PDB file of C-alpha atoms and ligand atoms in Angstrom:
ATOM      1  CA  MET A   1     286.030  26.978-129.072  1.00 68.00           C
ATOM      2  CA  SER A   2     287.737  24.629-131.204  1.00 72.00           C
ATOM      3  CA  LEU A   3     286.183  21.650-133.107  1.00 73.00           C
ATOM      4  CA  LYS A   4     288.312  19.046-130.833  1.00 74.00           C
ATOM      5  CA  ASN A   5     287.070  21.058-127.623  1.00 72.00           C
ATOM      6  CA  LYS A   6     283.480  21.313-128.781  1.00 70.00           C
ATOM      7  CA  LYS A   7     283.426  17.403-129.269  1.00 71.00           C
ATOM      8  CA  LYS A   8     285.087  16.674-125.864  1.00 69.00           C
ATOM      9  CA  PHE A   9     282.558  19.124-124.239  1.00 69.00           C
ATOM     10  CA  ARG A  10     279.805  17.560-125.747  1.00 67.00           C
ATOM     11  CA  LYS A  11     281.311  13.915-124.904  1.00 64.00           C
ATOM     12  CA  THR A  12     281.624  15.263-120.956  1.00 64.00           C
ATOM     13  CA  TYR A  13     278.310  16.794-120.699  1.00 68.00           C
ATOM     14  CA  LYS A  14     275.913  15.240-123.182  1.00 61.00           C
ATOM     15  CA  ASN A  15     274.210  13.424-120.060  1.00 63.00           C
ATOM     16  CA  PHE A  16     275.133  16.008-117.749  1.00 67.00           C
ATOM     17  CA  THR A  17     272.311  16.402-115.016  1.00 76.00           C
ATOM     18  CA  LEU A  18     272.091  18.150-111.989  1.00 87.00           C
ATOM     19  CA  GLU A  19     269.793  18.167-108.709  1.00 93.00           C
ATOM     20  CA  HIS A  20     268.419  21.665-108.410  1.00 94.00           C
ATOM     21  CA  ILE A  21     267.738  22.773-104.595  1.00 96.00           C
ATOM     22  CA  VAL A  22     265.719  26.012-104.928  1.00 97.00           C
ATOM     23  CA  HIS A  23     265.058  28.518-102.241  1.00 98.00           C
ATOM     24  CA  ILE A  24     263.056  31.592-103.014  1.00 97.00           C
ATOM     25  CA  PHE A  25     263.031  34.853-100.706  1.00 98.00           C
ATOM     26  CA  GLU A  26     260.795  37.721-100.850  1.00 97.00           C
ATOM     27  CA  ASP A  27     263.562  40.012-102.045  1.00 97.00           C
ATOM     28  CA  ALA A  28     267.329  40.423-102.360  1.00 98.00           C
ATOM     29  CA  LYS A  29     268.164  41.434 -98.704  1.00 98.00           C
ATOM     30  CA  LEU A  30     266.295  38.555 -97.353  1.00 98.00           C
ATOM     31  CA  THR A  31     268.084  35.886 -99.857  1.00 98.00           C
ATOM     32  CA  ALA A  32     271.394  37.563 -98.760  1.00 98.00           C
ATOM     33  CA  GLU A  33     270.573  36.714 -95.314  1.00 98.00           C
ATOM     34  CA  ALA A  34     269.481  33.302 -95.850  1.00 98.00           C
ATOM     35  CA  VAL A  35     272.874  32.827 -97.492  1.00 98.00           C
ATOM     36  CA  ALA A  36     274.586  34.407 -94.178  1.00 98.00           C
ATOM     37  CA  ASN A  37     272.682  32.071 -91.945  1.00 98.00           C
ATOM     38  CA  LYS A  38     273.978  28.890 -94.257  1.00 98.00           C
ATOM     39  CA  ILE A  39     277.467  30.226 -93.997  1.00 98.00           C
ATOM     40  CA  LEU A  40     277.112  30.954 -90.493  1.00 98.00           C
ATOM     41  CA  GLU A  41     275.729  27.049 -89.923  1.00 98.00           C
ATOM     42  CA  LEU A  42     278.213  25.443 -92.065  1.00 98.00           C
ATOM     43  CA  SER A  43     281.169  27.723 -90.197  1.00 98.00           C
ATOM     44  CA  ILE A  44     279.847  26.801 -86.656  1.00 98.00           C
ATOM     45  CA  ASP A  45     279.659  23.146 -87.400  1.00 98.00           C
ATOM     46  CA  LYS A  46     283.539  23.356 -88.751  1.00 98.00           C
ATOM     47  CA  LYS A  47     284.400  24.781 -85.732  1.00 98.00           C
ATOM     48  CA  SER A  48     282.800  22.338 -83.309  1.00 98.00           C
ATOM     49  CA  LYS A  49     285.122  19.745 -85.588  1.00 98.00           C
ATOM     50  CA  SER A  50     288.168  22.054 -84.808  1.00 98.00           C
ATOM     51  CA  GLN A  51     288.317  22.423 -88.836  1.00 98.00           C
ATOM     52  CA  PHE A  52     288.611  25.444 -91.121  1.00 98.00           C
ATOM     53  CA  PHE A  53     285.889  26.329 -93.475  1.00 98.00           C
ATOM     54  CA  ASN A  54     287.194  26.799 -96.626  1.00 98.00           C
ATOM     55  CA  ILE A  55     285.105  29.143 -98.904  1.00 98.00           C
ATOM     56  CA  ALA A  56     285.519  30.579-102.137  1.00 98.00           C
ATOM     57  CA  VAL A  57     283.480  33.613-103.012  1.00 98.00           C
ATOM     58  CA  SER A  58     282.400  35.278-106.579  1.00 98.00           C
ATOM     59  CA  GLY A  59     282.648  39.027-107.273  1.00 97.00           C
ATOM     60  CA  GLY A  60     280.280  41.175-109.155  1.00 92.00           C
ATOM     61  CA  SER A  61     277.427  43.150-107.300  1.00 93.00           C
ATOM     62  CA  THR A  62     275.170  40.678-105.662  1.00 95.00           C
ATOM     63  CA  PRO A  63     277.476  39.337-103.026  1.00 98.00           C
ATOM     64  CA  LYS A  64     278.212  43.208-101.718  1.00 98.00           C
ATOM     65  CA  GLN A  65     275.119  42.820 -99.554  1.00 98.00           C
ATOM     66  CA  LEU A  66     275.730  39.193 -98.538  1.00 98.00           C
ATOM     67  CA  PHE A  67     279.429  40.688 -97.335  1.00 98.00           C
ATOM     68  CA  GLU A  68     278.039  43.731 -95.619  1.00 98.00           C
ATOM     69  CA  LEU A  69     275.456  41.670 -93.571  1.00 98.00           C
ATOM     70  CA  MET A  70     278.334  38.938 -92.425  1.00 98.00           C
ATOM     71  CA  ALA A  71     279.818  42.282 -91.363  1.00 98.00           C
ATOM     72  CA  SER A  72     276.886  43.619 -89.533  1.00 98.00           C
ATOM     73  CA  ASP A  73     276.181  43.857 -85.833  1.00 96.00           C
ATOM     74  CA  LYS A  74     273.695  40.868 -86.510  1.00 95.00           C
ATOM     75  CA  PHE A  75     276.257  38.524 -87.760  1.00 98.00           C
ATOM     76  CA  ALA A  76     279.729  39.557 -87.030  1.00 98.00           C
ATOM     77  CA  SER A  77     279.635  38.485 -83.310  1.00 97.00           C
ATOM     78  CA  LEU A  78     278.415  35.150 -84.001  1.00 98.00           C
ATOM     79  CA  MET A  79     280.804  34.228 -87.062  1.00 98.00           C
ATOM     80  CA  PRO A  80     283.664  32.171 -86.003  1.00 98.00           C
ATOM     81  CA  TRP A  81     286.144  34.129 -88.173  1.00 98.00           C
ATOM     82  CA  GLU A  82     289.103  32.694 -86.732  1.00 98.00           C
ATOM     83  CA  ILE A  83     288.529  29.297 -88.825  1.00 98.00           C
ATOM     84  CA  ILE A  84     286.985  31.062 -91.717  1.00 98.00           C
ATOM     85  CA  ARG A  85     289.601  30.709 -94.757  1.00 98.00           C
ATOM     86  CA  LEU A  86     288.494  32.969 -97.972  1.00 98.00           C
ATOM     87  CA  PHE A  87     289.649  32.210-101.362  1.00 99.00           C
ATOM     88  CA  TRP A  88     288.131  33.852-104.604  1.00 98.00           C
ATOM     89  CA  VAL A  89     286.199  32.101-107.368  1.00 98.00           C
ATOM     90  CA  ASP A  90     287.458  34.516-109.822  1.00 98.00           C
ATOM     91  CA  GLU A  91     288.939  37.771-110.382  1.00 98.00           C
ATOM     92  CA  ARG A  92     289.344  40.647-112.872  1.00 98.00           C
ATOM     93  CA  CYS A  93     292.925  41.138-114.271  1.00 98.00           C
ATOM     94  CA  VAL A  94     293.579  44.349-112.555  1.00 98.00           C
ATOM     95  CA  GLU A  95     294.797  46.070-109.540  1.00 98.00           C
ATOM     96  CA  PRO A  96     293.347  45.090-105.898  1.00 98.00           C
ATOM     97  CA  THR A  97     292.496  48.859-105.713  1.00 98.00           C
ATOM     98  CA  ASP A  98     290.816  49.015-109.091  1.00 98.00           C
ATOM     99  CA  SER A  99     286.838  49.521-109.039  1.00 97.00           C
ATOM    100  CA  GLU A 100     286.697  46.139-111.103  1.00 97.00           C
ATOM    101  CA  SER A 101     288.405  44.325-108.451  1.00 98.00           C
ATOM    102  CA  ASN A 102     286.656  41.384-106.575  1.00 98.00           C
ATOM    103  CA  PHE A 103     289.051  41.441-104.040  1.00 98.00           C
ATOM    104  CA  GLY A 104     288.638  45.493-103.714  1.00 98.00           C
ATOM    105  CA  MET A 105     284.864  44.982-103.560  1.00 98.00           C
ATOM    106  CA  THR A 106     285.043  42.194-100.582  1.00 98.00           C
ATOM    107  CA  TYR A 107     287.692  44.426 -98.848  1.00 98.00           C
ATOM    108  CA  ASP A 108     285.265  47.489 -99.002  1.00 98.00           C
ATOM    109  CA  ALA A 109     282.132  45.372 -97.705  1.00 98.00           C
ATOM    110  CA  LEU A 110     283.713  42.963 -95.137  1.00 98.00           C
ATOM    111  CA  LEU A 111     287.564  42.909 -95.137  1.00 98.00           C
ATOM    112  CA  HIS A 112     288.352  46.114 -93.836  1.00 98.00           C
ATOM    113  CA  HIS A 113     287.029  44.950 -90.475  1.00 98.00           C
ATOM    114  CA  HIS A 114     289.510  42.618 -90.144  1.00 97.00           C
ATOM    115  CA  TYR A 115     287.449  39.906 -88.761  1.00 98.00           C
ATOM    116  CA  ILE A 116     289.210  37.077 -90.986  1.00 98.00           C
ATOM    117  CA  PRO A 117     292.854  36.926 -90.009  1.00 96.00           C
ATOM    118  CA  VAL A 118     295.056  38.089 -92.828  1.00 97.00           C
ATOM    119  CA  ASP A 119     296.701  34.723 -92.963  1.00 98.00           C
ATOM    120  CA  ASN A 120     293.282  33.305 -93.869  1.00 98.00           C
ATOM    121  CA  ILE A 121     292.733  35.618 -97.031  1.00 98.00           C
ATOM    122  CA  PHE A 122     293.902  34.056-100.187  1.00 98.00           C
ATOM    123  CA  ARG A 123     293.609  36.559-102.765  1.00 98.00           C
ATOM    124  CA  MET A 124     293.969  36.250-106.322  1.00 98.00           C
ATOM    125  CA  ARG A 125     296.472  38.281-107.481  1.00 98.00           C
ATOM    126  CA  GLY A 126     294.787  40.556-110.634  1.00 98.00           C
ATOM    127  CA  GLU A 127     297.761  42.644-111.134  1.00 98.00           C
ATOM    128  CA  ASP A 128     299.924  39.820-112.096  1.00 98.00           C
ATOM    129  CA  LEU A 129     300.547  38.229-115.552  1.00 98.00           C
ATOM    130  CA  PRO A 130     297.203  35.854-116.031  1.00 98.00           C
ATOM    131  CA  ALA A 131     299.570  32.607-117.206  1.00 98.00           C
ATOM    132  CA  ASP A 132     301.602  33.151-114.052  1.00 98.00           C
ATOM    133  CA  GLU A 133     298.891  34.033-111.570  1.00 98.00           C
ATOM    134  CA  ILE A 134     296.787  30.648-112.686  1.00 98.00           C
ATOM    135  CA  ILE A 135     299.975  28.612-111.828  1.00 98.00           C
ATOM    136  CA  GLU A 136     300.577  30.523-108.644  1.00 98.00           C
ATOM    137  CA  TYR A 137     296.584  30.227-107.383  1.00 99.00           C
ATOM    138  CA  SER A 138     296.628  26.531-108.412  1.00 98.00           C
ATOM    139  CA  ASN A 139     299.791  25.883-106.118  1.00 98.00           C
ATOM    140  CA  VAL A 140     297.966  27.685-103.317  1.00 98.00           C
ATOM    141  CA  LEU A 141     294.515  25.533-103.552  1.00 98.00           C
ATOM    142  CA  LYS A 142     297.062  22.357-103.565  1.00 98.00           C
ATOM    143  CA  LYS A 143     299.044  23.480-100.477  1.00 98.00           C
ATOM    144  CA  GLU A 144     295.758  24.721 -98.492  1.00 98.00           C
ATOM    145  CA  LEU A 145     292.995  22.359 -99.406  1.00 98.00           C
ATOM    146  CA  SER A 146     292.490  18.935 -99.431  1.00 98.00           C
ATOM    147  CA  GLU A 147     292.141  17.193-102.680  1.00 98.00           C
ATOM    148  CA  ARG A 148     289.567  14.781-104.104  1.00 97.00           C
ATOM    149  CA  ASN A 149     289.741  13.373-107.744  1.00 94.00           C
ATOM    150  CA  GLY A 150     292.645  15.334-108.252  1.00 97.00           C
ATOM    151  CA  PHE A 151     291.227  18.953-107.801  1.00 98.00           C
ATOM    152  CA  PRO A 152     290.991  20.731-104.472  1.00 98.00           C
ATOM    153  CA  VAL A 153     288.222  20.518-102.330  1.00 98.00           C
ATOM    154  CA  PHE A 154     285.949  23.547-101.111  1.00 98.00           C
ATOM    155  CA  ASP A 155     283.555  23.277 -98.138  1.00 98.00           C
ATOM    156  CA  LEU A 156     281.725  26.091-100.078  1.00 98.00           C
ATOM    157  CA  ILE A 157     281.579  27.701-103.545  1.00 98.00           C
ATOM    158  CA  LEU A 158     279.563  30.616-103.662  1.00 98.00           C
ATOM    159  CA  LEU A 159     278.688  31.561-107.186  1.00 98.00           C
ATOM    160  CA  GLY A 160     276.761  34.203-108.974  1.00 98.00           C
ATOM    161  CA  MET A 161     275.236  34.229-112.434  1.00 98.00           C
ATOM    162  CA  GLY A 162     275.662  36.920-115.086  1.00 98.00           C
ATOM    163  CA  ASP A 163     272.618  37.954-117.098  1.00 96.00           C
ATOM    164  CA  ASP A 164     273.994  35.978-119.932  1.00 97.00           C
ATOM    165  CA  GLY A 165     274.197  32.693-118.019  1.00 98.00           C
ATOM    166  CA  HIS A 166     277.786  32.900-117.058  1.00 98.00           C
ATOM    167  CA  THR A 167     279.283  31.798-113.896  1.00 98.00           C
ATOM    168  CA  ALA A 168     282.825  32.581-112.280  1.00 98.00           C
ATOM    169  CA  SER A 169     284.394  33.804-114.927  1.00 98.00           C
ATOM    170  CA  ILE A 170     283.585  30.996-117.534  1.00 98.00           C
ATOM    171  CA  PHE A 171     281.511  32.444-120.470  1.00 98.00           C
ATOM    172  CA  SER A 172     279.689  31.091-123.184  1.00 95.00           C
ATOM    173  CA  ASN A 173     282.951  31.695-125.323  1.00 90.00           C
ATOM    174  CA  SER A 174     284.878  29.518-123.203  1.00 94.00           C
ATOM    175  CA  MET A 175     282.933  26.540-122.426  1.00 96.00           C
ATOM    176  CA  GLU A 176     285.985  24.493-122.481  1.00 96.00           C
ATOM    177  CA  LEU A 177     286.872  25.871-118.936  1.00 97.00           C
ATOM    178  CA  LEU A 178     284.269  23.895-117.700  1.00 97.00           C
ATOM    179  CA  ASN A 179     286.210  20.601-118.612  1.00 95.00           C
ATOM    180  CA  SER A 180     289.488  21.872-118.070  1.00 97.00           C
ATOM    181  CA  ASP A 181     292.057  19.528-116.332  1.00 97.00           C
ATOM    182  CA  LYS A 182     293.654  22.574-114.733  1.00 98.00           C
ATOM    183  CA  SER A 183     292.116  23.849-111.347  1.00 98.00           C
ATOM    184  CA  VAL A 184     292.575  27.424-112.453  1.00 98.00           C
ATOM    185  CA  GLU A 185     292.446  29.027-115.900  1.00 98.00           C
ATOM    186  CA  VAL A 186     292.423  32.360-117.705  1.00 98.00           C
ATOM    187  CA  GLY A 187     289.077  33.447-118.686  1.00 98.00           C
ATOM    188  CA  THR A 188     288.046  36.044-121.230  1.00 97.00           C
ATOM    189  CA  HIS A 189     284.877  38.621-120.594  1.00 97.00           C
ATOM    190  CA  PRO A 190     283.274  38.191-124.385  1.00 97.00           C
ATOM    191  CA  VAL A 191     282.336  42.014-124.837  1.00 97.00           C
ATOM    192  CA  THR A 192     285.228  43.896-123.020  1.00 97.00           C
ATOM    193  CA  GLY A 193     288.059  41.361-123.550  1.00 97.00           C
ATOM    194  CA  GLN A 194     288.910  41.837-119.969  1.00 98.00           C
ATOM    195  CA  LYS A 195     291.181  38.846-118.872  1.00 98.00           C
ATOM    196  CA  ARG A 196     290.058  37.088-115.732  1.00 98.00           C
ATOM    197  CA  ILE A 197     291.511  34.487-113.014  1.00 98.00           C
ATOM    198  CA  THR A 198     288.787  31.751-112.702  1.00 98.00           C
ATOM    199  CA  LEU A 199     288.267  28.537-110.929  1.00 98.00           C
ATOM    200  CA  THR A 200     287.432  25.920-113.368  1.00 98.00           C
ATOM    201  CA  GLY A 201     284.483  23.858-113.831  1.00 98.00           C
ATOM    202  CA  LYS A 202     286.349  20.897-112.430  1.00 97.00           C
ATOM    203  CA  THR A 203     287.180  22.423-109.355  1.00 98.00           C
ATOM    204  CA  ILE A 204     283.786  23.988-108.693  1.00 98.00           C
ATOM    205  CA  ASN A 205     282.109  20.600-109.487  1.00 97.00           C
ATOM    206  CA  ASN A 206     284.421  19.000-106.690  1.00 98.00           C
ATOM    207  CA  ALA A 207     283.253  21.380-103.913  1.00 98.00           C
ATOM    208  CA  ASP A 208     281.082  19.947-101.104  1.00 98.00           C
ATOM    209  CA  LEU A 209     278.628  22.560-101.683  1.00 98.00           C
ATOM    210  CA  VAL A 210     277.861  24.774-104.402  1.00 98.00           C
ATOM    211  CA  VAL A 211     275.485  27.713-103.919  1.00 98.00           C
ATOM    212  CA  PHE A 212     274.210  30.293-106.338  1.00 98.00           C
ATOM    213  CA  LEU A 213     272.888  33.601-105.067  1.00 98.00           C
ATOM    214  CA  ILE A 214     271.046  35.074-107.642  1.00 98.00           C
ATOM    215  CA  THR A 215     268.549  38.281-107.453  1.00 98.00           C
ATOM    216  CA  GLY A 216     266.900  40.542-109.999  1.00 97.00           C
ATOM    217  CA  LYS A 217     264.368  40.074-112.666  1.00 96.00           C
ATOM    218  CA  ASN A 218     267.305  40.463-115.350  1.00 97.00           C
ATOM    219  CA  LYS A 219     268.250  36.891-114.338  1.00 97.00           C
ATOM    220  CA  ALA A 220     264.799  35.387-114.202  1.00 97.00           C
ATOM    221  CA  GLU A 221     264.639  34.142-117.999  1.00 96.00           C
ATOM    222  CA  ILE A 222     268.109  32.380-118.123  1.00 97.00           C
ATOM    223  CA  LEU A 223     267.383  31.160-114.429  1.00 97.00           C
ATOM    224  CA  ASN A 224     263.930  29.580-115.491  1.00 96.00           C
ATOM    225  CA  SER A 225     265.595  27.811-118.691  1.00 95.00           C
ATOM    226  CA  ILE A 226     268.289  26.470-116.433  1.00 95.00           C
ATOM    227  CA  ILE A 227     266.015  25.218-113.553  1.00 95.00           C
ATOM    228  CA  LYS A 228     263.798  23.677-115.913  1.00 93.00           C
ATOM    229  CA  LYS A 229     266.303  22.287-117.924  1.00 92.00           C
ATOM    230  CA  LYS A 230     265.344  23.537-121.276  1.00 93.00           C
ATOM    231  CA  PRO A 231     267.124  22.520-124.261  1.00 92.00           C
ATOM    232  CA  ASP A 232     268.581  26.222-124.682  1.00 93.00           C
ATOM    233  CA  SER A 233     270.161  26.217-121.043  1.00 94.00           C
ATOM    234  CA  LEU A 234     273.064  24.019-122.451  1.00 93.00           C
ATOM    235  CA  LYS A 235     274.558  27.173-123.909  1.00 95.00           C
ATOM    236  CA  TYR A 236     274.774  28.857-120.439  1.00 97.00           C
ATOM    237  CA  PRO A 237     277.833  27.844-118.462  1.00 97.00           C
ATOM    238  CA  ALA A 238     276.014  28.308-115.137  1.00 98.00           C
ATOM    239  CA  SER A 239     273.768  25.013-116.574  1.00 96.00           C
ATOM    240  CA  PHE A 240     276.952  22.546-115.674  1.00 96.00           C
ATOM    241  CA  VAL A 241     278.288  23.436-112.168  1.00 95.00           C
ATOM    242  CA  GLY A 242     277.151  21.700-108.971  1.00 96.00           C
ATOM    243  CA  ASN A 243     278.922  19.954-106.126  1.00 95.00           C
ATOM    244  CA  TYR A 244     280.819  16.611-106.223  1.00 95.00           C
ATOM    245  CA  LEU A 245     277.298  14.737-106.002  1.00 94.00           C
ATOM    246  CA  GLY A 246     275.837  16.535-108.798  1.00 94.00           C
ATOM    247  CA  GLU A 247     273.431  18.757-106.513  1.00 96.00           C
ATOM    248  CA  VAL A 248     273.516  22.379-106.876  1.00 97.00           C
ATOM    249  CA  GLU A 249     271.383  25.147-104.157  1.00 97.00           C
ATOM    250  CA  PHE A 250     269.936  28.219-105.591  1.00 98.00           C
ATOM    251  CA  TYR A 251     269.137  31.003-103.299  1.00 98.00           C
ATOM    252  CA  ILE A 252     267.126  33.404-105.266  1.00 98.00           C
ATOM    253  CA  ASP A 253     264.873  36.228-104.588  1.00 98.00           C
ATOM    254  CA  LYS A 254     261.011  36.494-106.212  1.00 97.00           C
ATOM    255  CA  SER A 255     262.081  38.849-108.867  1.00 97.00           C
ATOM    256  CA  ALA A 256     264.504  35.957-110.270  1.00 97.00           C
ATOM    257  CA  SER A 257     262.117  33.538-109.677  1.00 96.00           C
ATOM    258  CA  SER A 258     259.395  35.016-111.628  1.00 83.00           C
ATOM    259  CA  ASN A 259     259.530  32.695-114.460  1.00 69.00           C
ATOM    260  CA  ILE A 260     259.709  29.669-112.565  1.00 82.00           C
TER     261      ILE A 260
HETATM  262  C1  6PG B   1     282.575  38.549-111.471  1.00 59.26           C
HETATM  263  C2  6PG B   1     281.707  37.106-111.014  1.00 59.26           C
HETATM  264  C3  6PG B   1     280.997  36.863-112.136  1.00 59.26           C
HETATM  265  C4  6PG B   1     279.563  37.264-111.340  1.00 59.26           C
HETATM  266  C5  6PG B   1     278.513  37.246-112.076  1.00 59.26           C
HETATM  267  C6  6PG B   1     276.808  37.982-111.599  1.00 59.26           C
HETATM  268  O1  6PG B   1     283.627  38.385-111.595  1.00 59.26           O
HETATM  269  O2  6PG B   1     281.781  39.099-112.303  1.00 59.26           O
HETATM  270  O3  6PG B   1     282.422  36.356-110.063  1.00 59.26           O
HETATM  271  O4  6PG B   1     280.371  35.614-112.115  1.00 59.26           O
HETATM  272  O5  6PG B   1     279.069  36.327-110.521  1.00 59.26           O
HETATM  273  O6  6PG B   1     278.616  38.112-112.883  1.00 59.26           O
HETATM  274  O7  6PG B   1     277.446  39.413-111.190  1.00 59.26           O
HETATM  275  P1  6PG B   1     276.551  40.233-110.583  1.00 59.26           P
HETATM  276  O8  6PG B   1     276.279  39.684-109.242  1.00 59.26           O
HETATM  277  O9  6PG B   1     276.947  41.843-110.582  1.00 59.26           O
HETATM  278  O10 6PG B   1     275.121  39.935-111.486  1.00 59.26           O
END
């Protein structure tokens, strides 16, 4: 991060505080089930108002169990699929058929059932030139979503957290993406150098509801630091995201909460 960006970041986030709402469950499955129930509750409410439910989902391994649960007999017949519109928080810059693809993971876990109408699935095109796709996808968001504070508004943004404290594809090497004036940017994995398409901090922080789904003891130490707002939490991007009111909900299992 350049010195100019560091100063801008510090100025923006020096008094940044969030209200944390923490839900702890026995294990990963019960945690995923709680999030599935939250999605069911919110989407049924939207249906009752004849509105769409616009949700942006993350990738990685954690949400796979959630998507499989949503597609299971327990939830599939209850979900108002016809009003759910699916967007992504981030995508690796690979083909959708690549094992690294977030879309590919979601397709294998949920979308291959074709519950969600194809016109309601808004895939980030990881196979396209990143600099082009961030423009394309920001135009999709502008067209498909309402706007608040100059940024698109999601009903729900579902986030994970890496064991390095990143979220979306905003890593500690690119904290300026939290403060970007664009709605979509290009992120870079700090170890592999893999390019990613990612929603920016201002887009995430403009959502009606931001939910973290985090499980596993490998997340416990950083999660503890973030939820207890310890000084070292300021180096983790996951410390700086919440909804437009400054609230963020954590759905975590006991393993991830062991230090809380
Ligand atoms: C991605 C995700 C990323 C993810 C975290 C947690 O593309 O990798 O969007 O932000 O949520 O890395 O990943 P796990 O669930 O695999 O721990």
